[in-house]
Short mmCIF file of C-alpha atoms and ligand atoms in Angstrom, two decimals:
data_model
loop_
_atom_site.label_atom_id
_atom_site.label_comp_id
_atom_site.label_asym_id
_atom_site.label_seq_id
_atom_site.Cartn_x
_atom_site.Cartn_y
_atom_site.Cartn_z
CA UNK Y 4 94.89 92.47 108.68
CA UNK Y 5 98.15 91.07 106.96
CA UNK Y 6 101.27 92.15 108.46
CA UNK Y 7 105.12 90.86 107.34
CA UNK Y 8 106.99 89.20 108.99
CA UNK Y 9 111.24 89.82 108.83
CA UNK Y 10 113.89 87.92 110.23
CA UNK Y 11 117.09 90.32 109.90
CA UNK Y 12 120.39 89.29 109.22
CA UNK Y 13 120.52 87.80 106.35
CA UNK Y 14 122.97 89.17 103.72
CA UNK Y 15 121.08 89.90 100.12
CA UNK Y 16 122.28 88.13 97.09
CA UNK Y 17 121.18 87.69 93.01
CA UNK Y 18 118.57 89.63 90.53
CA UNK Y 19 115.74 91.71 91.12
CA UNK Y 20 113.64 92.99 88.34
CA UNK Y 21 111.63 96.48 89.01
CA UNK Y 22 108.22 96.80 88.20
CA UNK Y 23 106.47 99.59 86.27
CA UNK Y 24 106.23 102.80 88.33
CA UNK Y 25 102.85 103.43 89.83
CA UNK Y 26 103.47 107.13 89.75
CA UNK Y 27 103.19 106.82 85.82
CA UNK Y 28 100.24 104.41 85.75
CA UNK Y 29 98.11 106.10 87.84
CA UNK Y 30 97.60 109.75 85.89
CA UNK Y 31 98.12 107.27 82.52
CA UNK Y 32 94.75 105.08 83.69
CA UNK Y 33 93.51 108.81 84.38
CA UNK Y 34 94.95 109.97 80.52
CA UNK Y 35 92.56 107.33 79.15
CA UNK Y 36 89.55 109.48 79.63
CA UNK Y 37 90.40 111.60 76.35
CA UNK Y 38 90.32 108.68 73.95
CA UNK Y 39 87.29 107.39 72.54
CA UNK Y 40 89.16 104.28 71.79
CA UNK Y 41 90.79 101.72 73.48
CA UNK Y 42 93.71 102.09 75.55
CA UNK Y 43 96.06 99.49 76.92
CA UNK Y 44 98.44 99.38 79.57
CA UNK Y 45 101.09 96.85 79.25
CA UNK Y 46 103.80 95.71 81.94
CA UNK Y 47 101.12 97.64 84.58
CA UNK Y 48 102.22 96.84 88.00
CA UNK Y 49 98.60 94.76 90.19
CA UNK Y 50 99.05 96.95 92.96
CA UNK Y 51 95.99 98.45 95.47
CA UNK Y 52 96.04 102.05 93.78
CA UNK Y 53 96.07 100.48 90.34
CA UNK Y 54 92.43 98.69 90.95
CA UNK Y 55 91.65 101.49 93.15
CA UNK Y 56 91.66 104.17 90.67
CA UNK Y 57 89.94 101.60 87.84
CA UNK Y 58 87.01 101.46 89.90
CA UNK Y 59 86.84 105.30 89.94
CA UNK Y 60 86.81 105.00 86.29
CA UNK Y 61 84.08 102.64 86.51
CA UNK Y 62 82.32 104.37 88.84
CA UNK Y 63 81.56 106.87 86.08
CA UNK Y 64 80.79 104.20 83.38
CA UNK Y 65 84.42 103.28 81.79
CA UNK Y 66 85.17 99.73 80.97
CA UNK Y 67 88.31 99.13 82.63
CA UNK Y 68 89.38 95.10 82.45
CA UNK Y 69 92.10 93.95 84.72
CA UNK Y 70 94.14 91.34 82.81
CA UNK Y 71 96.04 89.83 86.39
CA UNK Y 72 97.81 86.74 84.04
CA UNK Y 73 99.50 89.44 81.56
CA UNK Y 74 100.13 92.37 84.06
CA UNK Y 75 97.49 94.55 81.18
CA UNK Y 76 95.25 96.93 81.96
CA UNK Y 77 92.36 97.60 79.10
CA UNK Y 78 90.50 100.68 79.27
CA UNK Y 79 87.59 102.05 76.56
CA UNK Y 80 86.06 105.04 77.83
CA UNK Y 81 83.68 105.45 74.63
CA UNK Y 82 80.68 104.85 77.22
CA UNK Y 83 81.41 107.57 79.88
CA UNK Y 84 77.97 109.13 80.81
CA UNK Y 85 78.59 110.13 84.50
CA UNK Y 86 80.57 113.43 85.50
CA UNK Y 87 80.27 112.30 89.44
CA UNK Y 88 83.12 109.46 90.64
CA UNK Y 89 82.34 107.60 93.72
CA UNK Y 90 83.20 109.54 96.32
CA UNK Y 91 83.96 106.73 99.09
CA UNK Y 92 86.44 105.36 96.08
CA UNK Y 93 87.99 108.99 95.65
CA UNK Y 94 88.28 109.04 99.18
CA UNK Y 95 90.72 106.16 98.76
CA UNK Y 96 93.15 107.40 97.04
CA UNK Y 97 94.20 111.17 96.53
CA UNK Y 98 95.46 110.52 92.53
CA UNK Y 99 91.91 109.80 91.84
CA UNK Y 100 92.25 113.65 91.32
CA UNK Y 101 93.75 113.40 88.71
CA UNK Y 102 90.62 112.27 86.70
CA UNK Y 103 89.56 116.06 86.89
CA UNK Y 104 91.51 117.46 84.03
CA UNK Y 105 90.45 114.72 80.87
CA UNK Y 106 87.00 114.84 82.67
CA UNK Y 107 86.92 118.76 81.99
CA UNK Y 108 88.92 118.97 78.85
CA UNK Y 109 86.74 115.88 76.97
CA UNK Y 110 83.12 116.63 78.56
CA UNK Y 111 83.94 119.88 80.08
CA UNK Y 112 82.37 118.75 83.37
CA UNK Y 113 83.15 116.87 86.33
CA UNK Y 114 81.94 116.94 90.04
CA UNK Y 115 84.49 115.36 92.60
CA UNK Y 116 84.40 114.86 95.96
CA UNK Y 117 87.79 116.70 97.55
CA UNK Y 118 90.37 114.47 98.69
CA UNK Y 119 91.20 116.05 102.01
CA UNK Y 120 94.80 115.48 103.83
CA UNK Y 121 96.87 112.36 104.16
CA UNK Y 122 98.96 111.33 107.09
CA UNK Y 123 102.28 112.93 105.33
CA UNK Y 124 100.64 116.13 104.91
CA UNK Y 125 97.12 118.43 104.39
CA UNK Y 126 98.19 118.28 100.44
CA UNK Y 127 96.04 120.73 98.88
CA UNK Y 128 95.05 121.07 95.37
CA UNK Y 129 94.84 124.90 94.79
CA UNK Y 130 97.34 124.85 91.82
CA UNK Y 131 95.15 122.35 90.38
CA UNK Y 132 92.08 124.69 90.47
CA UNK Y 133 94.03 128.04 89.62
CA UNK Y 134 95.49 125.84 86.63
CA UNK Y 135 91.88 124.99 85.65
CA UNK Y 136 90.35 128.22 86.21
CA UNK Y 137 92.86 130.03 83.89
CA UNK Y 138 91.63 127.57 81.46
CA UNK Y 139 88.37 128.95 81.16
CA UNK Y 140 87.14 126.64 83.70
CA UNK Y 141 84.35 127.77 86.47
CA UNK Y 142 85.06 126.23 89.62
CA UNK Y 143 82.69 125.81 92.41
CA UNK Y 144 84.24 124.40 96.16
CA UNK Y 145 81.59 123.69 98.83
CA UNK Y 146 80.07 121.19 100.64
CA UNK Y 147 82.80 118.83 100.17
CA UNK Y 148 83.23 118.72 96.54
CA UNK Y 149 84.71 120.78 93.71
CA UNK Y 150 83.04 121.16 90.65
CA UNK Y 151 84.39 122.21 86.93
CA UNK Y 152 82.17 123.49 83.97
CA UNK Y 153 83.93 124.49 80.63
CA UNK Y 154 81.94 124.94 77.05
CA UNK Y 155 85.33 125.72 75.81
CA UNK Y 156 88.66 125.56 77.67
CA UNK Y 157 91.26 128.13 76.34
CA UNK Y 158 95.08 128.26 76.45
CA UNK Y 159 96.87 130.24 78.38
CA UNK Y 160 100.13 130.93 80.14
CA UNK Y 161 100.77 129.14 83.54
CA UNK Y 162 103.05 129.75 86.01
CA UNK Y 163 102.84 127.20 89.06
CA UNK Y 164 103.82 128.98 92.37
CA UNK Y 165 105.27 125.47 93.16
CA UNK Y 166 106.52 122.48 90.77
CA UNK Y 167 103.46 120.21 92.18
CA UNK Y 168 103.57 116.84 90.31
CA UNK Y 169 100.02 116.43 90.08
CA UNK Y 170 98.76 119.98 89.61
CA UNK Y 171 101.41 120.16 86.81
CA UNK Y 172 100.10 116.38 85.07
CA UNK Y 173 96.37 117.59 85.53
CA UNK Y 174 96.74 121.13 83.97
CA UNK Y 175 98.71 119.50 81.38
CA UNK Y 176 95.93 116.74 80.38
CA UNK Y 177 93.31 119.17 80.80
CA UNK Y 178 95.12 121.62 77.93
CA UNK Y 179 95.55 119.19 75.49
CA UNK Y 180 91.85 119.62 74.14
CA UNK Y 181 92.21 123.50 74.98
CA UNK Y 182 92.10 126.35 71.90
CA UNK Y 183 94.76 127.27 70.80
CA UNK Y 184 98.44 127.24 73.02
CA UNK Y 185 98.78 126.39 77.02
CA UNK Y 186 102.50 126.96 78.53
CA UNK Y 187 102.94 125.82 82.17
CA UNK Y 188 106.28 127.39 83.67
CA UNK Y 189 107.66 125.79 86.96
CA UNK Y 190 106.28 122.49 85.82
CA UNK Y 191 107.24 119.88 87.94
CA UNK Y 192 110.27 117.68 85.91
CA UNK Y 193 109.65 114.07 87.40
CA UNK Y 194 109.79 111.21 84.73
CA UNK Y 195 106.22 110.23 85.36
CA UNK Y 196 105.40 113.34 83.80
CA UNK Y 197 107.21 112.92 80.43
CA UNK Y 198 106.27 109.83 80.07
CA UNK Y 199 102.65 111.04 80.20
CA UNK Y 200 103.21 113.11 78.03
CA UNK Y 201 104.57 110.27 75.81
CA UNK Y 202 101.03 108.44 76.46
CA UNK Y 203 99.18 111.30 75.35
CA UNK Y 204 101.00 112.11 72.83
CA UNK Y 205 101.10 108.78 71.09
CA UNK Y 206 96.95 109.20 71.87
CA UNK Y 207 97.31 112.03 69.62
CA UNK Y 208 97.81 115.20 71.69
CA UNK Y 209 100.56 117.76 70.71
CA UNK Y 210 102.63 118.61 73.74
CA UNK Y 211 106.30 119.39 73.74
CA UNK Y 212 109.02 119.82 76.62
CA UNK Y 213 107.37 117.59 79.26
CA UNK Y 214 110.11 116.39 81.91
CA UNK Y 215 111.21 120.37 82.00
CA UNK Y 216 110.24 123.13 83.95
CA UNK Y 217 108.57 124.52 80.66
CA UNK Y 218 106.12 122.56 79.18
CA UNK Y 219 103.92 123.69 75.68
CA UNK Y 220 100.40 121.91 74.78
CA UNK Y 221 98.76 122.75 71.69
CA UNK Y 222 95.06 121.67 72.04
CA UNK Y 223 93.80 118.68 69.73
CA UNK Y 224 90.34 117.49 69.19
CA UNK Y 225 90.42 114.33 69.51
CA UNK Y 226 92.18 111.07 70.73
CA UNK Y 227 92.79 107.40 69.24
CA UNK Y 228 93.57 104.00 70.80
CA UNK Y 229 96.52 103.52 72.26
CA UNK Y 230 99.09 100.55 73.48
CA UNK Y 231 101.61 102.03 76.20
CA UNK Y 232 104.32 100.44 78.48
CA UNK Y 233 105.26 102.32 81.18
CA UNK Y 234 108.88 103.71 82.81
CA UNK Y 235 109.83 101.47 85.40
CA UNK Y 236 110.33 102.52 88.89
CA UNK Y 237 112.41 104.76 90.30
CA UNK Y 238 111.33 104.67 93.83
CA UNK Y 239 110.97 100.49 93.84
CA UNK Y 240 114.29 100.83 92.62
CA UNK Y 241 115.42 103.25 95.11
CA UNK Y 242 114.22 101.02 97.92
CA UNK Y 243 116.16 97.97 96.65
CA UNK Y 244 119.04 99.94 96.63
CA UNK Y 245 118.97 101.36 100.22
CA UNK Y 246 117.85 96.93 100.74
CA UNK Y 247 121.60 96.10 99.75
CA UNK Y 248 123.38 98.72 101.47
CA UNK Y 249 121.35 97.84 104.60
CA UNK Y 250 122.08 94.59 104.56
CA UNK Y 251 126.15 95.22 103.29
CA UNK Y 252 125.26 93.06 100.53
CA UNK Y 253 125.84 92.70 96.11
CA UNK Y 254 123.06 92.65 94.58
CA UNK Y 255 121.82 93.69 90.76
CA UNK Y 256 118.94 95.45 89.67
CA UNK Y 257 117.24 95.13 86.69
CA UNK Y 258 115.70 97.47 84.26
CA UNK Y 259 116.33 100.85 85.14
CA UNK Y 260 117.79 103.92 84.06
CA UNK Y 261 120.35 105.46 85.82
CA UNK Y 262 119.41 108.89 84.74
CA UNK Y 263 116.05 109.10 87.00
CA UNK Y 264 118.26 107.88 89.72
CA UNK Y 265 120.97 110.09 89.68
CA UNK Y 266 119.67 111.47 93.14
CA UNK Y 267 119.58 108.26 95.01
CA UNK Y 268 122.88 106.87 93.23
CA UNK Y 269 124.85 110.05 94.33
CA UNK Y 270 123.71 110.16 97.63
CA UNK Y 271 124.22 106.03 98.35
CA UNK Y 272 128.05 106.77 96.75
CA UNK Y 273 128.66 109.70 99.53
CA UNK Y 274 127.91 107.00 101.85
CA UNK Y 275 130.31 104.54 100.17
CA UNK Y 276 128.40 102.30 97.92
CA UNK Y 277 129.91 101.04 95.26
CA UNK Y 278 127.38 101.30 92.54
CA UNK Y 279 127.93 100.17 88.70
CA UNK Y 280 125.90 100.60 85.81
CA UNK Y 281 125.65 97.54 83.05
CA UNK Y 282 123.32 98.72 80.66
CA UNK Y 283 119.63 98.81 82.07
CA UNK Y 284 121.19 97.11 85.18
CA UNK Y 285 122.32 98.71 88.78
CA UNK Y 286 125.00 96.38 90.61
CA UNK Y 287 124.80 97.82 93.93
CA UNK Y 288 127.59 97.02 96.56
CA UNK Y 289 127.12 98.20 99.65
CA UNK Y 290 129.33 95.32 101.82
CA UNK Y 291 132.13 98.79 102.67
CA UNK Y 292 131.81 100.76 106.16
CA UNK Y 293 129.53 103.27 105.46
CA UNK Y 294 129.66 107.31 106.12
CA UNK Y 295 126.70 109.21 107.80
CA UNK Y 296 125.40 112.21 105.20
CA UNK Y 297 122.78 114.73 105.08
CA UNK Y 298 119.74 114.43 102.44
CA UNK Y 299 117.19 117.59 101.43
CA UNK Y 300 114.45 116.23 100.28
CA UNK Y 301 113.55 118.51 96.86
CA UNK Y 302 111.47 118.44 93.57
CA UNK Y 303 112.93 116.19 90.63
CA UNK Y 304 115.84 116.52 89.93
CA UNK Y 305 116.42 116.85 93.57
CA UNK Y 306 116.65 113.74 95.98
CA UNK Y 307 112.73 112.67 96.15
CA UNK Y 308 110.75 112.65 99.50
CA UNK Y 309 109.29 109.10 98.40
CA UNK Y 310 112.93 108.02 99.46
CA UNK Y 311 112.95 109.88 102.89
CA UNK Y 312 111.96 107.18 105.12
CA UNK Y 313 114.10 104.85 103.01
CA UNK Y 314 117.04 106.70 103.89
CA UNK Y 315 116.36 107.18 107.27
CA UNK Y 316 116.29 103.92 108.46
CA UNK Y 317 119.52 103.37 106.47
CA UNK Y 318 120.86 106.26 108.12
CA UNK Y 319 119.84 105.14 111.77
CA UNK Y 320 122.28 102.18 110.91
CA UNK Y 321 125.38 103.88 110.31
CA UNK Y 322 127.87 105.20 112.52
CA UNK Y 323 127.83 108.72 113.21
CA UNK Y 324 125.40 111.85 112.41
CA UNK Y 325 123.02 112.34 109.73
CA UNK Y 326 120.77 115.12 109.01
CA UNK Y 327 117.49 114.53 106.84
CA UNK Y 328 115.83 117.70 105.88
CA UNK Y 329 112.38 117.10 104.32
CA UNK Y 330 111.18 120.38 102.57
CA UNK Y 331 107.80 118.85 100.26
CA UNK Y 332 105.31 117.46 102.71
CA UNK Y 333 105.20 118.84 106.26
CA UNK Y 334 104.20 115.69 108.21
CA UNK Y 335 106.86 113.23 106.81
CA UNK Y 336 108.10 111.76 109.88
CA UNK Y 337 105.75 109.24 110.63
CA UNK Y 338 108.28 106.36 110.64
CA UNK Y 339 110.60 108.11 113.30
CA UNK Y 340 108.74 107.16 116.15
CA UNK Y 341 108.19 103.40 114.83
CA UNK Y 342 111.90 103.18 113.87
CA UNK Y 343 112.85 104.78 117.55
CA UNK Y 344 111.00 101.00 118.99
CA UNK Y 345 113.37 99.11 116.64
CA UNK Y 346 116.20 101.03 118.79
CA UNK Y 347 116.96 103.70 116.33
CA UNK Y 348 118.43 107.01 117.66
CA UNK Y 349 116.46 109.80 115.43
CA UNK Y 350 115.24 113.48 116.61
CA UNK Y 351 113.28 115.56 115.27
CA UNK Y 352 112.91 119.37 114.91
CA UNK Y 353 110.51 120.86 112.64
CA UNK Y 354 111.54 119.83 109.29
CA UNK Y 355 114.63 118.25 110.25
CA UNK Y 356 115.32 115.02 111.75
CA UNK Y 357 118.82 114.40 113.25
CA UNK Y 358 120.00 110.62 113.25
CA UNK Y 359 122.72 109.54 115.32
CA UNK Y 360 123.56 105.94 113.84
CA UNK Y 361 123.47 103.37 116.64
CA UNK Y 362 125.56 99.58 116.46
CA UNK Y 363 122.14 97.66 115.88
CA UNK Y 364 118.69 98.12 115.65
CA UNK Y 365 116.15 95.48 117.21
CA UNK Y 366 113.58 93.85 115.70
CA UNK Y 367 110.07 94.22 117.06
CA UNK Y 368 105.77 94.84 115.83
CA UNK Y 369 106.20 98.26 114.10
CA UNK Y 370 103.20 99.99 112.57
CA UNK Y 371 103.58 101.06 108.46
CA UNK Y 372 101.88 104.77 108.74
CA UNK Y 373 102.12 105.26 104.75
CA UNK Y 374 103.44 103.58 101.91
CA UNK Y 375 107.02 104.88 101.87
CA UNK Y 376 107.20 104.66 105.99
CA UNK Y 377 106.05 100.86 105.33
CA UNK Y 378 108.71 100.27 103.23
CA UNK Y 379 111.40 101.22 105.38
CA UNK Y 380 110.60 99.47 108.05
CA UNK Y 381 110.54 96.67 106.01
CA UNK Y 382 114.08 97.62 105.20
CA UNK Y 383 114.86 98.01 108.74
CA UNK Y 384 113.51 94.84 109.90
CA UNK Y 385 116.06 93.05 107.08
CA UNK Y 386 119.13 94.33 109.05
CA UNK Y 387 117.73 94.31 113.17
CA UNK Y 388 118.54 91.62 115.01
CA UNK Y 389 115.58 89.10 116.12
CA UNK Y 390 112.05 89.28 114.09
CA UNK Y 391 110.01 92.48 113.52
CA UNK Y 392 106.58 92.31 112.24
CA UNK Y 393 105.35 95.20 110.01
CA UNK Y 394 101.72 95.98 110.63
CA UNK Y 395 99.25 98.05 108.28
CA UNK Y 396 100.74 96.26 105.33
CA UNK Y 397 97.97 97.53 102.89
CA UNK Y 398 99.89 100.80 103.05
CA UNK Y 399 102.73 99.17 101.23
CA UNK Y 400 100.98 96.99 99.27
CA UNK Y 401 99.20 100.52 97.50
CA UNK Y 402 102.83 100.69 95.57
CA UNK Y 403 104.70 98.10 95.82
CA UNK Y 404 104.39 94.73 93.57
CA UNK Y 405 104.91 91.79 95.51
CA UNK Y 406 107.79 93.40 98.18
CA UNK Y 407 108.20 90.05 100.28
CA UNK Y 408 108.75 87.90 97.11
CA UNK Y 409 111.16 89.81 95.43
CA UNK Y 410 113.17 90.34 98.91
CA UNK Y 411 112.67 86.60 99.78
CA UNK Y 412 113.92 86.05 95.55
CA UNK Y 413 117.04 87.49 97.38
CA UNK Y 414 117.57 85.37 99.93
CA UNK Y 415 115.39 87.03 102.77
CA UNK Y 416 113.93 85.54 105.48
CA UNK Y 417 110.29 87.43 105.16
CA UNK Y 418 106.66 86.12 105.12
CA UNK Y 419 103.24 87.65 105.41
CA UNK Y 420 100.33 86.38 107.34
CA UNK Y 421 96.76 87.14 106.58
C1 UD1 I 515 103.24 113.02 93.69
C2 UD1 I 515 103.49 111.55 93.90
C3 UD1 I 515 103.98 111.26 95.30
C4 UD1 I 515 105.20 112.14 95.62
C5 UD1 I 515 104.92 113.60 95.31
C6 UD1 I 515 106.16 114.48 95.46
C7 UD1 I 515 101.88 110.54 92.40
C8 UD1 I 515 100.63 109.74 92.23
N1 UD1 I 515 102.25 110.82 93.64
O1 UD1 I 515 102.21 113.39 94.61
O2 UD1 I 515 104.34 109.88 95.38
O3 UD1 I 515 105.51 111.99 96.99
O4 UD1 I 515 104.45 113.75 93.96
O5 UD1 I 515 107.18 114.01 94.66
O6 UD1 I 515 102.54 110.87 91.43
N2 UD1 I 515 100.80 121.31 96.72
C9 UD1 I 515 100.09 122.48 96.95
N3 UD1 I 515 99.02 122.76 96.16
C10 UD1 I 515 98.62 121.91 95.16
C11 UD1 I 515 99.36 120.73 94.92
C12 UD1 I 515 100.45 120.46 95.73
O7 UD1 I 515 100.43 123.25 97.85
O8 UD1 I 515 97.63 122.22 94.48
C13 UD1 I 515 101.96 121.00 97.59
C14 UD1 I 515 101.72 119.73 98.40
O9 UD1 I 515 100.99 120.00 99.58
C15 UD1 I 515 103.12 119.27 98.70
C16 UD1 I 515 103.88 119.70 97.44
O10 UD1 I 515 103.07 120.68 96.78
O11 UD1 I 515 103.64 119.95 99.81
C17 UD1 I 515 104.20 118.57 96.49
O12 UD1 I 515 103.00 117.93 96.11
P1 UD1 I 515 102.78 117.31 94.67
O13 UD1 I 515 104.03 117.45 93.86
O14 UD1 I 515 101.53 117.86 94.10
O15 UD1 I 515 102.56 115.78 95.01
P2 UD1 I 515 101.47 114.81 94.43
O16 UD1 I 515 101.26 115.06 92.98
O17 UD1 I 515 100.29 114.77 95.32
#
């Protein structure tokens, strides 16, 4: 299994260039369900969850071409004939989900096999299926899969009991072929949603205020081909950020926009970073002593969980106390323990995990328990003394494009081996 490999120490310097956010491509890949035509992705980051979630749309008869040399992804889903994804493939990756809603809305049936819980949490789906079911939708649970049957779905007012990303991108794709008028309220407000909403839009659907809590869907019939480049980032970005100030280096980041990182940027300034904005470019200086802070993890606009473990091992390198309070996924921590080997001084209490910042942390084989918690030790391992060796590296490779070339681009001393 491949693993990376970090020598820490070595101060960051120069460009990096942030890929297209996965959190966008994903539910856009899903989006291309309603169009008869042909839909391409351009700029589309070749990570794990990308081909992941292309075979589930193959799995129920889409073409779905991978162009690797031009970073495309081509999908025509004229040929769909099967309602049932593979469920090992759904298995794989919880966004496969999000095929439910243009599976319902376009053939107004769908059988998927549940997605179950994930090491950061049990994550369940019921805003998904109320969301659905106030569509007109019948939905039958049992025996490991849901099922959704619509001759017509209807529009309706929705209120989400919680601003869940996905339930809030599902309901959303699901109403665009819906009679009549569909308002969600509490709609989650992350980028990744508006820029769906930009995709399906441009497909032809009608939908107005996405990237608010109040978004408005008038129901279309039908969908046309579509060329689409997605938002970049935010969390790659993030995690480059929090890769300077760990290291008390300069570097720049390219092709961003500060807005979606207003969050991150406000928190990393608290702690003393100097950061600039030049255009679509972050120059992030974090070579100043930095302060210890406390983070709350909330929904967009808030400061995002996918930057939690991030944080904390940034955190667990500074002088002094930090509190991290994580209030969206109960089982968050996973990257305490692993960071606790590399010497770092971190409890936890419930929902809370206090850090007392200690002089240096240590390098040494630390396991990657999900994406995010992958990526911070990574992080970790950049400013630790001696090597540490990140294990489980498929869990970072699911989001992030090439991590150990763009940190080696830097001036790194990383490697993987297969
Ligand atoms: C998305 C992101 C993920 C990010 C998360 C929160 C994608 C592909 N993934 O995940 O990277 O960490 O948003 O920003 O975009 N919940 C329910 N019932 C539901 C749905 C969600 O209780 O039906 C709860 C979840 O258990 C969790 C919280 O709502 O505690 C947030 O989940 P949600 O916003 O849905 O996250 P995802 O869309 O799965």
């Amino acid at each position: 299994m491949d693993k990376i490999v970090v020598k820490g120490g070595k101060p960051l310097t120069g460009d990096v260039k942030i890929s297209s956010a996965k959190n966008s491509v994903l539910p856009i890949i899903a989006a291309s369900i309603l169009s008869n035509g042909k839909c391409i992705i351009e700029n589309a980051p070749m990570l794990e969850d990308v081909f992941v979630i292309s075979d589930v749309l193959r799995s129920i008869s889409a073409d779905v071409n991978i162009d690797r040399d031009n970073n495309r992804v081509i999908i025509e889903s004229s040929n769909i004939c099967d309602f049932e994804p593979c469920c090992d493939l759904v298995k794989k990756l919880r966004a496969s989900f999000l095929i439910m809603g243009p599976m319902v809305a376009r053939f107004g049936r769908v059988r998927i096999s549940l997605p179950g819980g994930c090491n950061i949490g049990t994550r369940p789906i019921d805003l998904h299926l109320k969301g659905f079911a106030a569509l007109g939708a019948d939905i039958n649970v049992g025996y490991g899969y849901v099922e959704a049957k619509a001759n017509e779905l209807i529009g309706n007012n929705i209120y989400l009991d919680f601003p869940s990303v996905g339930a809030t991108e599902n309901i959303m794709m699901a109403a665009t072929m819906a009679k009549g008028e569909t308002i969600i309220e509490n709609a989650a407000e992350e980028p990744e949603i508006e820029d769906l909403a930009n995709y399906l839009n441009k497909m032809g659907a009608n939908i107005k205020g996405a990237g608010t809590g109040k978004i408005k869907i008038v129901g279309v019939k039908e969908f046309k081909s579509v060329t689409h480049r997605p938002i970049y980032d935010r969390i790659e970005a993030g995690t480059f950020m929090v890769a300077s100030a760990i290291t008390k280096s300069k570097i720049k980041i390219l092709g961003v926009d500060e807005e979606h990182l207003k969050p991150i940027i406000a928190k990393l300034t608290e702690m003393g970073v100097i950061i600039e904005v030049d255009n679509d470019n972050l120059v992030i200086d974090g070579r100043r002593e930095l302060k210890p802070i406390d983070i709350k993890t909330m929904p967009y606009p808030g400061f995002p969980t996918d930057m939690q473990a991030q944080m904390m091992g940034l955190l667990s390198s500074i002088k002094g106390t930090s509190v991290i309070t994580e209030t969206i996924f109960e089982n968050r921590f996973m990257h305490a323990p692993e960071m606790k080997r590399m010497g770092a001084n971190i409890k936890i209490d419930g929902r809370s995990a206090v850090i007392e910042g200690v002089n240096k942390l240590t390098g040494c084989e630390v396991k990657a328990t999900d994406l995010r918690a992958g990526a911070a030790l990574i992080l970790c391992g950049l400013a630790a003394e001696g090597n540490t060796e990140v294990t489980d590296i498929y869990h970072v490779d699911r989001g992030y494009m090439g991590i150990e070339k763009k940190l080696k681009g830097l001036g790194a001393e990383i490697y993987r081996c297969f």
